[in-house]
CSV table of C-alpha atoms and ligand atoms in Angstrom, one decimal:
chain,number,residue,atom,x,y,z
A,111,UNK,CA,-41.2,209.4,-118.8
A,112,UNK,CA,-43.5,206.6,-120.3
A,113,UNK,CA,-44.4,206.3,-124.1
A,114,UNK,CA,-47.8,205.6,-125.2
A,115,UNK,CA,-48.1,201.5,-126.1
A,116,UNK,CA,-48.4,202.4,-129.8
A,117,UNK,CA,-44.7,204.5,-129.8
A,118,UNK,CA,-42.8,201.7,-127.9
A,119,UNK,CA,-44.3,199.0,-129.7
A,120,UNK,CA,-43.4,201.1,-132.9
A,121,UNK,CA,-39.8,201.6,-131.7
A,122,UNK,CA,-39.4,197.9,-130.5
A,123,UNK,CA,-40.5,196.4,-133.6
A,124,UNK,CA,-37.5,198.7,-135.3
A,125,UNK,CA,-35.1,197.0,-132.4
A,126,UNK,CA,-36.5,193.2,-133.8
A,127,UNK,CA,-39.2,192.8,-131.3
A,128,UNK,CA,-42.1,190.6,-132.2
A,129,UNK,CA,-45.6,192.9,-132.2
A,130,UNK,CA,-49.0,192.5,-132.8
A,131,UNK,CA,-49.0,194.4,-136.7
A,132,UNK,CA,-51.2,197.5,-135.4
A,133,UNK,CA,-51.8,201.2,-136.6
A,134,UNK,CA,-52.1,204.3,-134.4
A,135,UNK,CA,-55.7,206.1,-134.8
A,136,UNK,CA,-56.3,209.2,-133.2
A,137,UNK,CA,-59.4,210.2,-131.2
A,138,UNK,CA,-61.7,211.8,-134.1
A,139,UNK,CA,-61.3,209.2,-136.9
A,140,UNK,CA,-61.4,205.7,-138.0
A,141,UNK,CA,-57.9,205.0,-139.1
A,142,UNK,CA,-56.8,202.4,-142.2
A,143,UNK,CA,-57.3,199.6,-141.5
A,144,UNK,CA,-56.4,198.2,-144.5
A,145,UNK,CA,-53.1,197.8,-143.3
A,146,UNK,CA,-54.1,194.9,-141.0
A,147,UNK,CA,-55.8,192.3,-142.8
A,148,UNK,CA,-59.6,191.0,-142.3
A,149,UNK,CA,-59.5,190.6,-138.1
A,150,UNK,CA,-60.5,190.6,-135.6
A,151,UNK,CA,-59.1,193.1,-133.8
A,152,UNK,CA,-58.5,194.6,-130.5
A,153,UNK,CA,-58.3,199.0,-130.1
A,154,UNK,CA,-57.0,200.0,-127.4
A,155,UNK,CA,-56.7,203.7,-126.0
A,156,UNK,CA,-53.5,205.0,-126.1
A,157,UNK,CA,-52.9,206.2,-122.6
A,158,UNK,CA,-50.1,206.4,-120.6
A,159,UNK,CA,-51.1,204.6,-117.6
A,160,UNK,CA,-51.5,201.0,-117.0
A,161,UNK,CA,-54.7,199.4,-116.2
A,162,UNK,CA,-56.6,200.1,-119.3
A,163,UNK,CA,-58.3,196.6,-119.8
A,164,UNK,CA,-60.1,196.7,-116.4
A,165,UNK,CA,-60.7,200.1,-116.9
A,166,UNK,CA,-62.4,199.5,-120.3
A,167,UNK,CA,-59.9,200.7,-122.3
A,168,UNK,CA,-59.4,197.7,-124.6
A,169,UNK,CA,-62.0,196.4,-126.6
A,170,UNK,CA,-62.8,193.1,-129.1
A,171,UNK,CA,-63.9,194.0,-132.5
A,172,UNK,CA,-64.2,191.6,-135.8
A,173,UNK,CA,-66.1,194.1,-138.0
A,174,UNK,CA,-64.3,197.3,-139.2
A,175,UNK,CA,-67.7,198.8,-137.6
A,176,UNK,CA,-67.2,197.9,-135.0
A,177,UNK,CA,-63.7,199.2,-134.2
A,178,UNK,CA,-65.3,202.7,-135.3
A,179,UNK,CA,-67.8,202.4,-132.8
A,180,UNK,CA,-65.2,201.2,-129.7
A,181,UNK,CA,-63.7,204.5,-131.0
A,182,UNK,CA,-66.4,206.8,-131.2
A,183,UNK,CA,-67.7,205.7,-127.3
A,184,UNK,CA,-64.0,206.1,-126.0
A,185,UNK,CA,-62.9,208.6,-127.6
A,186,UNK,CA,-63.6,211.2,-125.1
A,187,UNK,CA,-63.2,209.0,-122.0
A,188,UNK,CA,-60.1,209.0,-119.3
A,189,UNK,CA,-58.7,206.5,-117.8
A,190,UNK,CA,-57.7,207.8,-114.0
A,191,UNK,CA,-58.1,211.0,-114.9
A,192,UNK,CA,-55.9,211.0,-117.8
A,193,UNK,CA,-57.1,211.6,-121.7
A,194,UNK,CA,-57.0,209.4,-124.4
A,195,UNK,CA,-54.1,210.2,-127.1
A,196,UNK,CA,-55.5,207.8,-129.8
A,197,UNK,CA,-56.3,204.4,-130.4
A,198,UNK,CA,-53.5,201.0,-131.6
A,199,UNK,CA,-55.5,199.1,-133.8
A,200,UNK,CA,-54.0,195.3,-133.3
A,201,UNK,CA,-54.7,192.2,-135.0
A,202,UNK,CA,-55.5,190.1,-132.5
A,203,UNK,CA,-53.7,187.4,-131.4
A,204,UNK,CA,-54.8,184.0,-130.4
A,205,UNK,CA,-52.6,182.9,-127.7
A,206,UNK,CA,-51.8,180.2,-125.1
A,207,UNK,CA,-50.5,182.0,-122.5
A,208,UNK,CA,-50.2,184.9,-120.9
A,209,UNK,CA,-46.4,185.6,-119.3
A,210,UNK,CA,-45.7,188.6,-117.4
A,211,UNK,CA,-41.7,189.9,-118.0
A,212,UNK,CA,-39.9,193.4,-117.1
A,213,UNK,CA,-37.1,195.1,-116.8
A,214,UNK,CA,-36.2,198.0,-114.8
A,215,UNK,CA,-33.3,199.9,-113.3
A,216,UNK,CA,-33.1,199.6,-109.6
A,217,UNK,CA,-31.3,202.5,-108.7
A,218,UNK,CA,-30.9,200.7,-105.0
A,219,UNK,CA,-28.9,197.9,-106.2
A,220,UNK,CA,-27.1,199.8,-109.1
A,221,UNK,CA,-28.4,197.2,-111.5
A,222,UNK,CA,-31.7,196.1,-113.7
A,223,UNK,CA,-34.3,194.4,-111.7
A,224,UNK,CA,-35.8,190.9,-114.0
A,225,UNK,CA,-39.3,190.3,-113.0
A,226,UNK,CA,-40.6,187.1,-114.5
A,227,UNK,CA,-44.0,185.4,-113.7
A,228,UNK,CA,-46.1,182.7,-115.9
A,229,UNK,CA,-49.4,184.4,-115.0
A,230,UNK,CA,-49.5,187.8,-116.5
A,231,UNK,CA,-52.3,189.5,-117.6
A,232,UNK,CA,-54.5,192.2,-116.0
A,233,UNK,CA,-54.6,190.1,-113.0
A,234,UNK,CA,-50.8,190.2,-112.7
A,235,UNK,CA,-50.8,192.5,-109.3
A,236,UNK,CA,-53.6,190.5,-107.6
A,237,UNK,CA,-50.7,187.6,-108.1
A,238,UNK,CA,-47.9,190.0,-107.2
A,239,UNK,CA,-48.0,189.2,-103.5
A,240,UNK,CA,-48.4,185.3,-103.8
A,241,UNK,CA,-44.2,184.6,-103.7
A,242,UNK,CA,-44.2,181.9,-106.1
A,243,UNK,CA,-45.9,184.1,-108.4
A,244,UNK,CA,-43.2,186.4,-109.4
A,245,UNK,CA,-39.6,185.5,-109.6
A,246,UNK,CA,-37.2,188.2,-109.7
A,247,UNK,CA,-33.2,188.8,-109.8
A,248,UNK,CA,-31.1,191.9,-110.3
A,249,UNK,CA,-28.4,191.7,-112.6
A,250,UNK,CA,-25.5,194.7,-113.7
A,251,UNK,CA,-26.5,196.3,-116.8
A,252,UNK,CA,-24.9,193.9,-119.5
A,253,UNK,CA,-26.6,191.6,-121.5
A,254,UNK,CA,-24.9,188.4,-120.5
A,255,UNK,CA,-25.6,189.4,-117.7
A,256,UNK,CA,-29.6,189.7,-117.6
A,257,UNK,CA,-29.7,186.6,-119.9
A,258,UNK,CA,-27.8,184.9,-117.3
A,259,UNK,CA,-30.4,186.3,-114.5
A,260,UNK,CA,-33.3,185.0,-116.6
A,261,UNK,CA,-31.7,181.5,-116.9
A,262,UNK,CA,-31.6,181.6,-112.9
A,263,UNK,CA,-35.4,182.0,-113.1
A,264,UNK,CA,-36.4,180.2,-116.4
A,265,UNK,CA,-36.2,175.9,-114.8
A,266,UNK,CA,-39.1,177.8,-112.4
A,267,UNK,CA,-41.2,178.1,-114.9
A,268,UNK,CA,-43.5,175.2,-116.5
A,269,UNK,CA,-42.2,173.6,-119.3
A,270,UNK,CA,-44.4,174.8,-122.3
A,271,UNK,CA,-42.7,178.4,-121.3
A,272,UNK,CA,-38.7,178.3,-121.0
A,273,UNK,CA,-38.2,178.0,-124.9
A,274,UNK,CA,-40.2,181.2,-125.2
A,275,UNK,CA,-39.7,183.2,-122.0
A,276,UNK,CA,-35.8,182.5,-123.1
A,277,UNK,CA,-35.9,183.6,-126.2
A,278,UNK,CA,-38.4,187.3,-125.0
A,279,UNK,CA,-35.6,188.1,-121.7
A,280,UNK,CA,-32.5,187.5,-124.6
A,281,UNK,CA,-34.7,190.1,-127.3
A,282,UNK,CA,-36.0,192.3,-124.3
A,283,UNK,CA,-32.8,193.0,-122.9
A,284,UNK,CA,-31.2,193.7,-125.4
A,285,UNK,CA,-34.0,196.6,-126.5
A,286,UNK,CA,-33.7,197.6,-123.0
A,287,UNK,CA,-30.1,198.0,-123.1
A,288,UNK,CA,-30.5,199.8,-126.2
A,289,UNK,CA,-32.5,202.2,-126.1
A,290,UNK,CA,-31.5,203.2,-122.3
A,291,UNK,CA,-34.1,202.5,-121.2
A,292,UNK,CA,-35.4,202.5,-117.3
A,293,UNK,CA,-38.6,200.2,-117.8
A,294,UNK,CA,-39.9,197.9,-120.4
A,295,UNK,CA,-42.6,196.2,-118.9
A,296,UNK,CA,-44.5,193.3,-121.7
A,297,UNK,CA,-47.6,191.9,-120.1
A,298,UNK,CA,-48.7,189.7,-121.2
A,299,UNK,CA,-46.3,188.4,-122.8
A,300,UNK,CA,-48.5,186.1,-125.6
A,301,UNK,CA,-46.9,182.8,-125.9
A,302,UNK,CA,-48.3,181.1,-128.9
A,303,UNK,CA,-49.6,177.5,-130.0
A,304,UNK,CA,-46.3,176.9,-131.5
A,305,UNK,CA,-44.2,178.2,-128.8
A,306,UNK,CA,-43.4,181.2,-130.5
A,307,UNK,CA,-43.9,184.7,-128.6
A,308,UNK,CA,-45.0,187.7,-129.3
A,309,UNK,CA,-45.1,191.3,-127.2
A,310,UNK,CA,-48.9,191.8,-126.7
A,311,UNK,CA,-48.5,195.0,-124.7
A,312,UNK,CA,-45.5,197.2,-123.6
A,313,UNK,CA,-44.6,200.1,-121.4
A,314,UNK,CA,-41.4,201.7,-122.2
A,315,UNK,CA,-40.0,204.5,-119.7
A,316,UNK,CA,-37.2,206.1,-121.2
A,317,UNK,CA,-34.8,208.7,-119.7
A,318,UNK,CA,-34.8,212.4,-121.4
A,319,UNK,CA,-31.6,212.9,-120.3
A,320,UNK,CA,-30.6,210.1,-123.1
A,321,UNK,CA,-32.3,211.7,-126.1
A,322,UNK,CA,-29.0,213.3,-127.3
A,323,UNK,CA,-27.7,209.6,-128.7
A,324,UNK,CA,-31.1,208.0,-128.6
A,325,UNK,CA,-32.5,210.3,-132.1
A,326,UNK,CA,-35.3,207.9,-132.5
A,327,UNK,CA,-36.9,208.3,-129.0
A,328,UNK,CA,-37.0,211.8,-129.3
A,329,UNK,CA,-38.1,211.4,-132.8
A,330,UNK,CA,-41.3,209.7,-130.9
A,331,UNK,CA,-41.9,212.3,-128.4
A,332,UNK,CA,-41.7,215.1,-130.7
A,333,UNK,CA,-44.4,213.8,-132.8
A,334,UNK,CA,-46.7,213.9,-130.3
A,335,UNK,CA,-47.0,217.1,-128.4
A,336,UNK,CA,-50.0,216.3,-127.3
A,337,UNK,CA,-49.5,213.1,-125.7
A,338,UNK,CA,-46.3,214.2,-124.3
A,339,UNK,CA,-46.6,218.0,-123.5
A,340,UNK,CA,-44.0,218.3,-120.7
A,341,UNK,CA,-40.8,216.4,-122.2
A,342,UNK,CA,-41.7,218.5,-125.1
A,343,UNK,CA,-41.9,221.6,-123.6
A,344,UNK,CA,-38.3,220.4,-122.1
A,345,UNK,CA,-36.8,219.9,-125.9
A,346,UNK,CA,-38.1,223.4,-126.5
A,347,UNK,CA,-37.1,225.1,-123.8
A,348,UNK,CA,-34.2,223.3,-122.0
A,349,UNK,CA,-36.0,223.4,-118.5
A,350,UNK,CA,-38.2,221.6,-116.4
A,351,UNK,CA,-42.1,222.4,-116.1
A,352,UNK,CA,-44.6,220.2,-115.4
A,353,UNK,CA,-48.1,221.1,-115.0
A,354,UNK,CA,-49.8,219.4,-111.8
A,355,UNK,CA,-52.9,220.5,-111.7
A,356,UNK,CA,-55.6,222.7,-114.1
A,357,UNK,CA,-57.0,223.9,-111.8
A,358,UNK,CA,-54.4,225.1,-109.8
A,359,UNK,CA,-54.7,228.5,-107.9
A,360,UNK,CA,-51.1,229.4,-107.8
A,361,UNK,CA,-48.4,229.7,-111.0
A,362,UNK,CA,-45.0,229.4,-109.3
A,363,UNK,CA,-42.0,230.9,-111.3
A,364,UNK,CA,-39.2,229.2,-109.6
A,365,UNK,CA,-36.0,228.3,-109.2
A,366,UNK,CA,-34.1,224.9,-108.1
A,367,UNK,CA,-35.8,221.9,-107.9
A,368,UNK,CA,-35.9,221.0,-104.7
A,369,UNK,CA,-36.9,224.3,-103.2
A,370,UNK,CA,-39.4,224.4,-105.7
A,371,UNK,CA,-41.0,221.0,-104.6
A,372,UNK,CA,-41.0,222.3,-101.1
A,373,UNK,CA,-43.5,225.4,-101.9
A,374,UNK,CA,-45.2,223.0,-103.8
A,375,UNK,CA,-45.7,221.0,-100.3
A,376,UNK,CA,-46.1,224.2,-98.8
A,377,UNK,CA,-48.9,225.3,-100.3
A,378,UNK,CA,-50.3,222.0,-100.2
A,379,UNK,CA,-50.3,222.1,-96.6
A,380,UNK,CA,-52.1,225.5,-96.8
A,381,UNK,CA,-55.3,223.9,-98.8
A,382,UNK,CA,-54.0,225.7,-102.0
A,383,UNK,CA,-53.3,224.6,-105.6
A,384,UNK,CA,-50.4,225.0,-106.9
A,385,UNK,CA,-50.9,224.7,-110.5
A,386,UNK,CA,-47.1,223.4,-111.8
A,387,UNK,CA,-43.3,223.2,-110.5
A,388,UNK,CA,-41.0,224.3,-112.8
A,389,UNK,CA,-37.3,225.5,-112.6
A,390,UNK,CA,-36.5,227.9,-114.5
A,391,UNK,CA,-32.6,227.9,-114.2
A,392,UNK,CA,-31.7,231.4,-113.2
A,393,UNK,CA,-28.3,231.3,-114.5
A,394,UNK,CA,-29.0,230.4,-118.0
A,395,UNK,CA,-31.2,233.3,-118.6
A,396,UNK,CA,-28.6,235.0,-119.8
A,397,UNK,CA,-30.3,238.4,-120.3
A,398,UNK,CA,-33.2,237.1,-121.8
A,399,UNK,CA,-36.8,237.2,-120.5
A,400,UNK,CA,-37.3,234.4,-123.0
A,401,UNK,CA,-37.5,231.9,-119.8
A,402,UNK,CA,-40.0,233.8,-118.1
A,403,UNK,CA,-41.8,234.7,-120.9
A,404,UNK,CA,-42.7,230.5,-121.7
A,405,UNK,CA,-43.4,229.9,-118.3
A,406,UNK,CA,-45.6,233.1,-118.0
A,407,UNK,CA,-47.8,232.1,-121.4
A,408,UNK,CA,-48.3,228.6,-119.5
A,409,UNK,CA,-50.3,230.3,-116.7
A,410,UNK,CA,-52.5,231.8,-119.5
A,411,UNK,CA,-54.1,228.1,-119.6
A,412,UNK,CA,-55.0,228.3,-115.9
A,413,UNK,CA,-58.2,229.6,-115.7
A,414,UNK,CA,-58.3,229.4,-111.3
A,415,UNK,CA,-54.7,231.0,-110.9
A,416,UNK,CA,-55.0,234.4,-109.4
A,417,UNK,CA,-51.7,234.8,-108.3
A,418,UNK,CA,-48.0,234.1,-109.5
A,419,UNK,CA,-45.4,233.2,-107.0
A,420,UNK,CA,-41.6,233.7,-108.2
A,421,UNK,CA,-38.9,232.5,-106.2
A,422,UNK,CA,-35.7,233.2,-107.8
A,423,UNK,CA,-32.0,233.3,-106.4
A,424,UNK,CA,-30.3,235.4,-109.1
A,425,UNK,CA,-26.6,234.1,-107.8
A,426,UNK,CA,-24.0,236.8,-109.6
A,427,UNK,CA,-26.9,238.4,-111.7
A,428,UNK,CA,-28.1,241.6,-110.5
A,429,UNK,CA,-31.4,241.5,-109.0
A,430,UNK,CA,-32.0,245.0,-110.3
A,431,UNK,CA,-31.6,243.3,-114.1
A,432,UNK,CA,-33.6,240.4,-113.1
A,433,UNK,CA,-36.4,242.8,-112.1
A,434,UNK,CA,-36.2,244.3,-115.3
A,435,UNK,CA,-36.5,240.4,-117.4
A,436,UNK,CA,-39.5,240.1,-114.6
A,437,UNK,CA,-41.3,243.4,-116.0
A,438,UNK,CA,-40.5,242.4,-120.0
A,439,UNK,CA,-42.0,239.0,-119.6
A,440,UNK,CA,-45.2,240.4,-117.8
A,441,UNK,CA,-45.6,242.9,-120.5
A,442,UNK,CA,-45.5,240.5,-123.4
A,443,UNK,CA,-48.1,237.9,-121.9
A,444,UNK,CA,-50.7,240.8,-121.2
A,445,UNK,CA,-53.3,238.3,-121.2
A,446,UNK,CA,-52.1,237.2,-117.3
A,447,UNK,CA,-53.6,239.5,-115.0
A,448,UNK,CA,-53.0,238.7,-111.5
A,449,UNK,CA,-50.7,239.9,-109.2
A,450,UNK,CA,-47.2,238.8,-108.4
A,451,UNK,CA,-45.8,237.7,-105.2
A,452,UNK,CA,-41.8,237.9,-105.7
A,453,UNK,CA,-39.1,236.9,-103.5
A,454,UNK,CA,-36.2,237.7,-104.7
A,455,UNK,CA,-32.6,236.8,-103.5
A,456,UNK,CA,-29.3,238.1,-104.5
A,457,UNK,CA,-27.2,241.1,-104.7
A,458,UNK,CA,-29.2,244.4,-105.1
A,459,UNK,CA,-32.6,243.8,-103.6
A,460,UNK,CA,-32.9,247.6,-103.4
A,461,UNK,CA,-32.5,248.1,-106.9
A,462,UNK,CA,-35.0,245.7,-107.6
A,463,UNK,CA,-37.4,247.2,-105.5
A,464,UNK,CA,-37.2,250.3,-106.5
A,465,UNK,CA,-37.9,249.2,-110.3
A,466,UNK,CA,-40.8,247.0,-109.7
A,467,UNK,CA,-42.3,249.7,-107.3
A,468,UNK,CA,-41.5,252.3,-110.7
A,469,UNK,CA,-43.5,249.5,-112.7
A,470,UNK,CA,-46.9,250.6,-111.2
A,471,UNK,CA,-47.5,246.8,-111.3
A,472,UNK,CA,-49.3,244.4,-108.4
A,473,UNK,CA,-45.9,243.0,-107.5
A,474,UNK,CA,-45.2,242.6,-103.8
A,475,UNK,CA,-41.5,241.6,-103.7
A,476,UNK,CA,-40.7,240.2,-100.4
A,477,UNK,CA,-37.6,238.8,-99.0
A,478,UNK,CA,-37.9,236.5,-96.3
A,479,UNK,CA,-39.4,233.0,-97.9
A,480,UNK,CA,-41.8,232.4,-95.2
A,481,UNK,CA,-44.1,235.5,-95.7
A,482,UNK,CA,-43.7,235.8,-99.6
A,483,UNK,CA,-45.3,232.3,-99.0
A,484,UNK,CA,-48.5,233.7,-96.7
A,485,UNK,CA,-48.8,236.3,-98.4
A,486,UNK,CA,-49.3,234.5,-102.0
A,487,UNK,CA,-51.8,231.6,-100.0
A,488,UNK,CA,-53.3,235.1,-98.6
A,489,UNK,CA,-54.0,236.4,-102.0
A,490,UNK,CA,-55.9,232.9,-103.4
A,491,UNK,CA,-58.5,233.6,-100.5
A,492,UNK,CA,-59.9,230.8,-98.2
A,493,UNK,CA,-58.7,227.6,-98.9
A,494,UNK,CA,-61.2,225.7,-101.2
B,235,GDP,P1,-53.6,196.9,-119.9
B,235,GDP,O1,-54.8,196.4,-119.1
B,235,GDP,O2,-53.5,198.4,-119.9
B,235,GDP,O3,-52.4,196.3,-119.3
B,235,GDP,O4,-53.8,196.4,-121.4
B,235,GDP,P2,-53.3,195.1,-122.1
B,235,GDP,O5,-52.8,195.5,-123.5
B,235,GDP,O6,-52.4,194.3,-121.3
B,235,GDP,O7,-54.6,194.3,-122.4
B,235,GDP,C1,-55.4,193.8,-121.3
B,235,GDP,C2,-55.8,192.3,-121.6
B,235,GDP,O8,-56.5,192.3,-122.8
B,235,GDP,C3,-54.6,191.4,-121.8
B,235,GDP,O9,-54.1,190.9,-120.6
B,235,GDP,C4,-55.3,190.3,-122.6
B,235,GDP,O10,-56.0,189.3,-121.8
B,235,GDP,C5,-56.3,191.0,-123.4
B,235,GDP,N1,-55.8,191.2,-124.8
B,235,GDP,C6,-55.1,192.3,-125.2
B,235,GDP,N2,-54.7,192.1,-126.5
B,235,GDP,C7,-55.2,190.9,-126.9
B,235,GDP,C8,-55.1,190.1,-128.1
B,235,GDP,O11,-54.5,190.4,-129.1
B,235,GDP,N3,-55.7,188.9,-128.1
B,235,GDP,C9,-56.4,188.4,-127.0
B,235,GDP,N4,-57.0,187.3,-127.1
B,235,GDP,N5,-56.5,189.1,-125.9
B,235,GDP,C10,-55.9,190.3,-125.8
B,236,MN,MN1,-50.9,195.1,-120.0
């Protein structure tokens, strides 16, 4: 997952990065800006895509007015298709340059993938393809290592750079290496007047499956459940869900990931909407509707779903009991009316049918994946 500029600029300036001094300002209100001198500054929407300064996401201001009013006429925008968070409030920096430096693993070559290029800036893909313009090495996952990478690529660069680029890969890697990261991404990279350098703006991927020794990354993303609703929901719940679209038609209650991605295609391929994958993890239910229950209440928030599609192997548990978890969790989110389509694999099929039947419920529980599948496309109608 990607933190919002303002959180990995926050946690990289604890980690000895350089940053522009900047505050976080959420949509509805002005912020203190106090904190960051006289100006001028630049605000820029908290979003976690890149792309923002062509998209009009960062703007100029040298009057606390106007920072208010870049605020007030962005505070409702999105930038492809996703909503603002906030506002970071920077002072802004007068630079020289603008380098372009990143980090990432490269699962392909069981290493972290340098890319360096002494033309960053928003312009930075349109340079991408010119070879010359990016230089790039892959290095094991050591510091001596990466610094040793970025001394292969540094004597490309032009002079005024390689004090400063040096210094940034030595800083940078070792905040990557830190904080496990998967992708830290600074461009530009300001270099300054006096050769100094300083992180001007910074995407930081981090890997959830971390957050047990990385407190202060999960610190980040728990502050924010807003900004960062599905590793949240993860830290609550222990399992995956991620909503992909609002106005999905279909709410899938699923097990394993992989099959779950596969209805998703599915049903793609049908003209309909799923609305999220999740994966629920059958075998740690462990009696508990609890699981069903948080995935149910999410469905609640899609207005277009009229159907719920479970696919569940229940393994060792009795599909009877799983039945019964199925019936609790529909009973305590009441609000969800629309029928289920259930296919349900494991031992005692009959005993499942038998109590949903009981239920008096719209459950059709079906066995072979194929038709549970028509039938739940069947019950969202024609394709939109
Ligand atoms: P992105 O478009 O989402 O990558 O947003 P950036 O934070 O990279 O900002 C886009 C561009 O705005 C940068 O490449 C700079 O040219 C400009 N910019 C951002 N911050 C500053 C600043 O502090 N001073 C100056 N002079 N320009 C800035
Ligand atoms: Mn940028």
């Amino acid at each position: 997952m990607l933190l919002l500029e303002h959180d990995a600029k926050e946690i990289a300036r604890d980690k000895g990065v350089r940053i522009p001094q900047g505050v976080f300002v959420a949509r509805d209100t002005v912020g203190d800006l106090d904190l960051l001198g006289r100006g001028p500054w630049v605000v820029k929407a908290q979003v976690g895509v890149g792309g923002r300064g062509k998209a009009g996401g960062v703007g100029f201001a040298d009057t606390p007015d106007a920072v208010a009013a870049f605020i007030r006429a962005n505070a409702d925008a999105t930038i492809k298709g996703h909503r603002i968070a906030g506002f970071r409030v920077e002072e802004k920096v007068s630079f020289r340059h603008e380098v372009y430096l990143s980090f990432m693993v490269d699962a392909a070559s069981r290493g972290i993938r340098l890319l360096l290029s002494a033309q960053g800036g928003v312009d930075v893909e349109a340079n991408a393809h010119q070879a010359d313009a990016m230089l790039t090495a892959v290095a094991p996952p050591g510091l001596g290592a990466l610094v040793a990478a970025g001394e292969n690529l540094i004597p490309a660069l032009p002079e005024a750079l390689r004090a400063p680029v040096r210094s940034a890969v030595a800083a940078l890697a070792q905040m990557f290496l830190a904080l496990d990261a998967t992708l830290l991404e600074v461009n530009p990279l300001f270099v300054l007047a006096d050769g100094s350098w300083v992180a001007g703006d910074m995407k930081l991927g981090v890997d959830e499956s971390a957050f047990a020794r990385q407190p202060a990354l999960e610190a980040a993303v728990r502050a924010r459940p807003d900004a960062y609703p599905e590793a949240n929901f993860k830290l609550d719940h222990d399992f995956d869900y991620v909503r992909i679209n609002p106005h999905g038609q279909i709410g899938l209650l699923t097990t394993g990931a992989g099959l779950s991605m596969m209805l998703i295609d599915e049903m793609l391929q049908a003209g309909r909407q799923p609305f999220n994958f999740c994966d629920v993890r059958t075998g740690l239910l462990r009696g508990s509707p609890q699981r069903l229950i948080d995935v149910l209440r999410q469905f609640t928030q899609g207005d277009e779903i009229s159907v719920v599609f479970v696919n569940i192997f229940a393994g060792i548990t009795d599909l009877g009991e799983f039945a019964d978890l199925l019936l609790q969790a529909l009973d305590a989110v009441p609000e969800l009316e629309v029928p289920v389509v259930a296919r349900l694999i494991g031992n005692n099929f009959e005993g499942a049918k038998a109590r949903l039947a009981r239920s008096g419920r719209p459950i059709t529980l079906e066995m072979e994946l194929d038709k549970a599948l028509r039938l739940a496309v069947a019950q969202v109608g024609a394709a939109a």
